[in-house]
PDB file of C-alpha atoms in Angstrom:
ATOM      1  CA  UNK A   2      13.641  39.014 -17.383  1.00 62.00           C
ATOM      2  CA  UNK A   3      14.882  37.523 -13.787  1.00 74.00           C
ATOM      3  CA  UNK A   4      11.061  38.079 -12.725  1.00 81.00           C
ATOM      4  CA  UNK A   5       9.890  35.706 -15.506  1.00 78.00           C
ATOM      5  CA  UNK A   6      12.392  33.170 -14.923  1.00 76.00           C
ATOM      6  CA  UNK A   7      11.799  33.402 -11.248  1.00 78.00           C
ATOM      7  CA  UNK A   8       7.894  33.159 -12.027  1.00 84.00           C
ATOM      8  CA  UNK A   9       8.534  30.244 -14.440  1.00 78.00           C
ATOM      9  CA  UNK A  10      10.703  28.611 -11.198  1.00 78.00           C
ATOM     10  CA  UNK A  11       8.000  29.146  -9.239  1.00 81.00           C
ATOM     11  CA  UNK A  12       5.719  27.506 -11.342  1.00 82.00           C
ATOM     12  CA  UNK A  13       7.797  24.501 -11.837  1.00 79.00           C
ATOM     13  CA  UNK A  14       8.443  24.588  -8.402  1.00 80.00           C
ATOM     14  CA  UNK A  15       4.741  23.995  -7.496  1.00 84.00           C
ATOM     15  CA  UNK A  16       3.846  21.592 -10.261  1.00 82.00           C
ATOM     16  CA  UNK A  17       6.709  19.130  -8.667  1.00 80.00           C
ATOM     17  CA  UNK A  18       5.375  19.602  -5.149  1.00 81.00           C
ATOM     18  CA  UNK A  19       1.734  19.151  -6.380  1.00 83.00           C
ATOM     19  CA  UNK A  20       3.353  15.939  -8.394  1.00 80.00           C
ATOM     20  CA  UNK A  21       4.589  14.727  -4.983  1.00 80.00           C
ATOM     21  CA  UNK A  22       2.159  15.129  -2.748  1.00 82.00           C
ATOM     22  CA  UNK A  23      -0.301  13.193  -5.054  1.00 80.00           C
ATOM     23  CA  UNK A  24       2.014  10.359  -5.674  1.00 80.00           C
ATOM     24  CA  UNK A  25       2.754  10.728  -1.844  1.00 81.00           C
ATOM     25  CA  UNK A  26      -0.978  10.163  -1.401  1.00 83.00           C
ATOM     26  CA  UNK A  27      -1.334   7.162  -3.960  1.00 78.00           C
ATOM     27  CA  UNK A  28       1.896   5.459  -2.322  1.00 80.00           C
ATOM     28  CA  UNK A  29      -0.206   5.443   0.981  1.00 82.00           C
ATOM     29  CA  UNK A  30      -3.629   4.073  -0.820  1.00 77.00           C
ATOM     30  CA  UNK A  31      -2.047   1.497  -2.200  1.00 76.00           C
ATOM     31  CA  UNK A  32       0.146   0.399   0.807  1.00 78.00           C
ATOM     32  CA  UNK A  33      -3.456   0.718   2.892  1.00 78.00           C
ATOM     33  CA  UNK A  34      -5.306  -1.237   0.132  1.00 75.00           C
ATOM     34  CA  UNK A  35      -3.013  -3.707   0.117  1.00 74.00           C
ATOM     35  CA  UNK A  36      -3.010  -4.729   3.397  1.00 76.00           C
ATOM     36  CA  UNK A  37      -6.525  -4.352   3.615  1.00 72.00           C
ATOM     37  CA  UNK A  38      -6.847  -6.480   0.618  1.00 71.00           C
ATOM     38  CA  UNK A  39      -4.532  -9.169   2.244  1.00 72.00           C
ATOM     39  CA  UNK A  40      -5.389  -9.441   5.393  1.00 71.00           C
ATOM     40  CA  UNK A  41      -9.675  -9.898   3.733  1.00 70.00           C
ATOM     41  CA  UNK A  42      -8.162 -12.420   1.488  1.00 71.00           C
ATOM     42  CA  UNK A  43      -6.626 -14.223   4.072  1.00 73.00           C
ATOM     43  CA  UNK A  44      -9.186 -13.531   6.485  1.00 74.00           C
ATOM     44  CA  UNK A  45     -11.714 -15.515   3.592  1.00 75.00           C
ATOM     45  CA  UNK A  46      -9.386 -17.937   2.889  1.00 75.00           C
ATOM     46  CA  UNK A  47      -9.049 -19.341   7.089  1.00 77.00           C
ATOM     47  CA  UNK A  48     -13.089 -19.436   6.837  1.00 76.00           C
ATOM     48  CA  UNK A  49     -12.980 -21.689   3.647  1.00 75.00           C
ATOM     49  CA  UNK A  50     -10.387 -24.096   5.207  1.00 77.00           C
ATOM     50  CA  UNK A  51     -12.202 -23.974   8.860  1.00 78.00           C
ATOM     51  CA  UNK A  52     -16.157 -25.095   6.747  1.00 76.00           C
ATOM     52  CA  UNK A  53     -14.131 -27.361   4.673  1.00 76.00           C
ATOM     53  CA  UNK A  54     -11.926 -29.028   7.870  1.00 78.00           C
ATOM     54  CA  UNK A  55     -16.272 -29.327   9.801  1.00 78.00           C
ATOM     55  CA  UNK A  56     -16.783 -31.372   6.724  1.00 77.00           C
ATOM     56  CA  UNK A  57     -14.176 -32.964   6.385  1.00 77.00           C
ATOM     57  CA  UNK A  58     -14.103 -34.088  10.176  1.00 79.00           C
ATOM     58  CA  UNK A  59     -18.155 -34.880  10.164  1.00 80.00           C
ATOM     59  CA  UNK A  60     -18.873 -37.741  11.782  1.00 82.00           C
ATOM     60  CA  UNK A  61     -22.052 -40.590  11.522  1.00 80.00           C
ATOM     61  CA  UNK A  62     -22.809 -43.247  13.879  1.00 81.00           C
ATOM     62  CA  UNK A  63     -23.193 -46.703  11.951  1.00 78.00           C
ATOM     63  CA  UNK A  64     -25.954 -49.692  13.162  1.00 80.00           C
ATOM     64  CA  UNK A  65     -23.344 -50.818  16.063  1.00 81.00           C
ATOM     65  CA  UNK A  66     -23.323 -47.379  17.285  1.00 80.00           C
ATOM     66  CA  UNK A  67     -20.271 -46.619  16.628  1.00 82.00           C
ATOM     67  CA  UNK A  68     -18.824 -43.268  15.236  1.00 83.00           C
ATOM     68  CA  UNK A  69     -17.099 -43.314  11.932  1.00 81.00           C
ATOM     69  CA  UNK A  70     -15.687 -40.385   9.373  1.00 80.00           C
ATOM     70  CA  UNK A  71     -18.774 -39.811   7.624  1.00 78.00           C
ATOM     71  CA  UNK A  72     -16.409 -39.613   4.158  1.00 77.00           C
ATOM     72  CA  UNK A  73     -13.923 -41.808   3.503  1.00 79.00           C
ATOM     73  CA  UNK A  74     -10.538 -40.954   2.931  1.00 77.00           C
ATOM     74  CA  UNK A  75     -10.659 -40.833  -1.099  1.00 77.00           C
ATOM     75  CA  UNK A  76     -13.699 -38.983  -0.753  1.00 79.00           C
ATOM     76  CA  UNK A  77     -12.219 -36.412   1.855  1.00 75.00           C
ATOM     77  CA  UNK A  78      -9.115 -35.688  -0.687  1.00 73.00           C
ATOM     78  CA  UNK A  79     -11.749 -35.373  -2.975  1.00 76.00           C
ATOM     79  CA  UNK A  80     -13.713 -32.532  -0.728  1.00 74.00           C
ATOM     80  CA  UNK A  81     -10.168 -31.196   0.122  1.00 71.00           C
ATOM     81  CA  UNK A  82      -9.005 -30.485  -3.272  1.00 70.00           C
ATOM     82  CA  UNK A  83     -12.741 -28.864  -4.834  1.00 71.00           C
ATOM     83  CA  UNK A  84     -12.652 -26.585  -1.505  1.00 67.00           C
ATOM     84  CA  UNK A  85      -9.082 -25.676  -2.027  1.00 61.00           C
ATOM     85  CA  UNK A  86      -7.564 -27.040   0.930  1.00 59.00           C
ATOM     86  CA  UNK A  87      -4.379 -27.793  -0.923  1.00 57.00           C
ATOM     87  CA  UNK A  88      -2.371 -25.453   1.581  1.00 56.00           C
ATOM     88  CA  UNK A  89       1.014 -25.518  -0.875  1.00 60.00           C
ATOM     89  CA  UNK A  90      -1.044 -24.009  -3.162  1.00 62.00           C
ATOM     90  CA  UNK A  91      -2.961 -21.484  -0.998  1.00 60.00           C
ATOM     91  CA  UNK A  92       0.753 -20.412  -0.187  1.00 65.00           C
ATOM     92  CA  UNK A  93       1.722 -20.050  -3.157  1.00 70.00           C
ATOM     93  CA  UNK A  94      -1.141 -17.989  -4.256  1.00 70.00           C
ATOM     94  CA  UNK A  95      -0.705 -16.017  -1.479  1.00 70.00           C
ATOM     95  CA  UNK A  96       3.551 -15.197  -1.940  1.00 72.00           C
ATOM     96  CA  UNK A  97       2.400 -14.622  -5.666  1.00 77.00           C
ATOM     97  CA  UNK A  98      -0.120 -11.529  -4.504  1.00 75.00           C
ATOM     98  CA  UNK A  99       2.747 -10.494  -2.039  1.00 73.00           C
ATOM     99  CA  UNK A 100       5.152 -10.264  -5.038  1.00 79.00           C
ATOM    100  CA  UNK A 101       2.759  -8.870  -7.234  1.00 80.00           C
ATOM    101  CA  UNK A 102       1.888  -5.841  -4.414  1.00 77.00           C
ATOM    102  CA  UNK A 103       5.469  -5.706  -3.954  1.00 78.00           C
ATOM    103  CA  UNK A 104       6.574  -4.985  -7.295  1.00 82.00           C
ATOM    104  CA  UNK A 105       3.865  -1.941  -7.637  1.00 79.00           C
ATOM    105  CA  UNK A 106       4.626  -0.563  -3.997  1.00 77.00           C
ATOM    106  CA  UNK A 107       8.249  -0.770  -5.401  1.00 80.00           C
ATOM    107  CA  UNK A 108       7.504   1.101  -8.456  1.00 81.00           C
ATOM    108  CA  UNK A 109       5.329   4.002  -6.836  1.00 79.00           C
ATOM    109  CA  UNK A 110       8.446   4.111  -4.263  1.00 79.00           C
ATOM    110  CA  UNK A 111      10.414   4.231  -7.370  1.00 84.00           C
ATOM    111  CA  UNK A 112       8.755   7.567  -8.804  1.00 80.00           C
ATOM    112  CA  UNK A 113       8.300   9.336  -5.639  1.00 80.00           C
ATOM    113  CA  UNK A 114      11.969   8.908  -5.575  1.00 82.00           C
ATOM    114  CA  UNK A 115      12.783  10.865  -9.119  1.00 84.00           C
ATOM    115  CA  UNK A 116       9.778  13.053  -8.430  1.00 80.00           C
ATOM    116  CA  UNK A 117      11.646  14.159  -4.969  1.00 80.00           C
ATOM    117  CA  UNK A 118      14.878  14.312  -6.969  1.00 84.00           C
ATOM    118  CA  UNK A 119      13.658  16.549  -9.494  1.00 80.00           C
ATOM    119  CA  UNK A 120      12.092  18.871  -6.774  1.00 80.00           C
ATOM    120  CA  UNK A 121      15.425  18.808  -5.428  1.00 84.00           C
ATOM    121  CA  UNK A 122      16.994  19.853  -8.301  1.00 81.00           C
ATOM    122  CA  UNK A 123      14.694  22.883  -9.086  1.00 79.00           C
ATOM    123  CA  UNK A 124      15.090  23.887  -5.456  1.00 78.00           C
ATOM    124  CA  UNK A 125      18.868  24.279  -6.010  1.00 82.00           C
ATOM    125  CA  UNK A 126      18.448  26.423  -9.144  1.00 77.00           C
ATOM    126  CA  UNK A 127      15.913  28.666  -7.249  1.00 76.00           C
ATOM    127  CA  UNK A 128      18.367  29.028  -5.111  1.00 77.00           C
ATOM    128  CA  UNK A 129      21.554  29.722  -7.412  1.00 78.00           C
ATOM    129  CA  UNK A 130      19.002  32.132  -9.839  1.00 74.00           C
ATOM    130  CA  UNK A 131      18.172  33.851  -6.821  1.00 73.00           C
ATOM    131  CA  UNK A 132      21.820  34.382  -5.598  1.00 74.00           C
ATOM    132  CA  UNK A 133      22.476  35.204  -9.087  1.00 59.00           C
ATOM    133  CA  UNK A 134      25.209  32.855  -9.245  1.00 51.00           C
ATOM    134  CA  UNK A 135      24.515  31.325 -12.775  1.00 48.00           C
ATOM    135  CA  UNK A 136      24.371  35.081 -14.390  1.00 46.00           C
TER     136      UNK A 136
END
């Protein structure tokens, strides 16, 4: 009988571990992928605004020969806007991903907490079953 239930602990025991390690390993994807994904976003995002500022900063030289903004300001708000230069939006977007990543590192942090907790917990009966203190 105490070889079963010590089998059966055993068992437990290394289904909790196994349940660890692999949210141990998903925690650390998805912390990876997110900064990979942030950092490419952002990375995409500075290229967008640098073509869009080389437009918006082109300049022509008129019949005088004098340089002048090749758009005019209307039409550079205009360019601004369609390329998604509005920067209190960009930020926006941005602290919205953050949050969003955030919340999901939070809740894999979340069960690798419980899931170390319960290993915890079956470690201590090992230990009292095998120092037969509950019998």
């Amino acid at each position: 009988m105490n070889e079963k239930l010590n089998t059966e602990i055993q068992k437990l025991t290394e289904i909790i571990s196994k349940d660890v390690n692999d949210y141990t390993q998903k925690f650390n994807r998805m912390f990876a992928l997110s900064q990979q994904r942030d950092v490419t976003s952002l990375e995409y995002k500075k290229l967008e605004m640098q073509i869009t500022e080389a437009i918006l900063n082109a300049k022509v030289t008129d019949n005088d020969g004098k340089e002048k903004p090749r758009y005019s300001n209307q039409q550079q708000r205009d360019i601004a806007i369609s390329k998604g230069m509005d920067t209190n939006n960009l930020t926006k977007e941005i602290k919205d991903k953050q949050k969003e990543l955030d919340y999901e590192i939070n809740d894999l942090k979340k069960d690798l907490d419980i899931l170390k907790f319960k290993q915890r917990g079956i470690r201590m009966m090992v230990d009292l079953i095998s120092n037969k203190e509950v019998f």
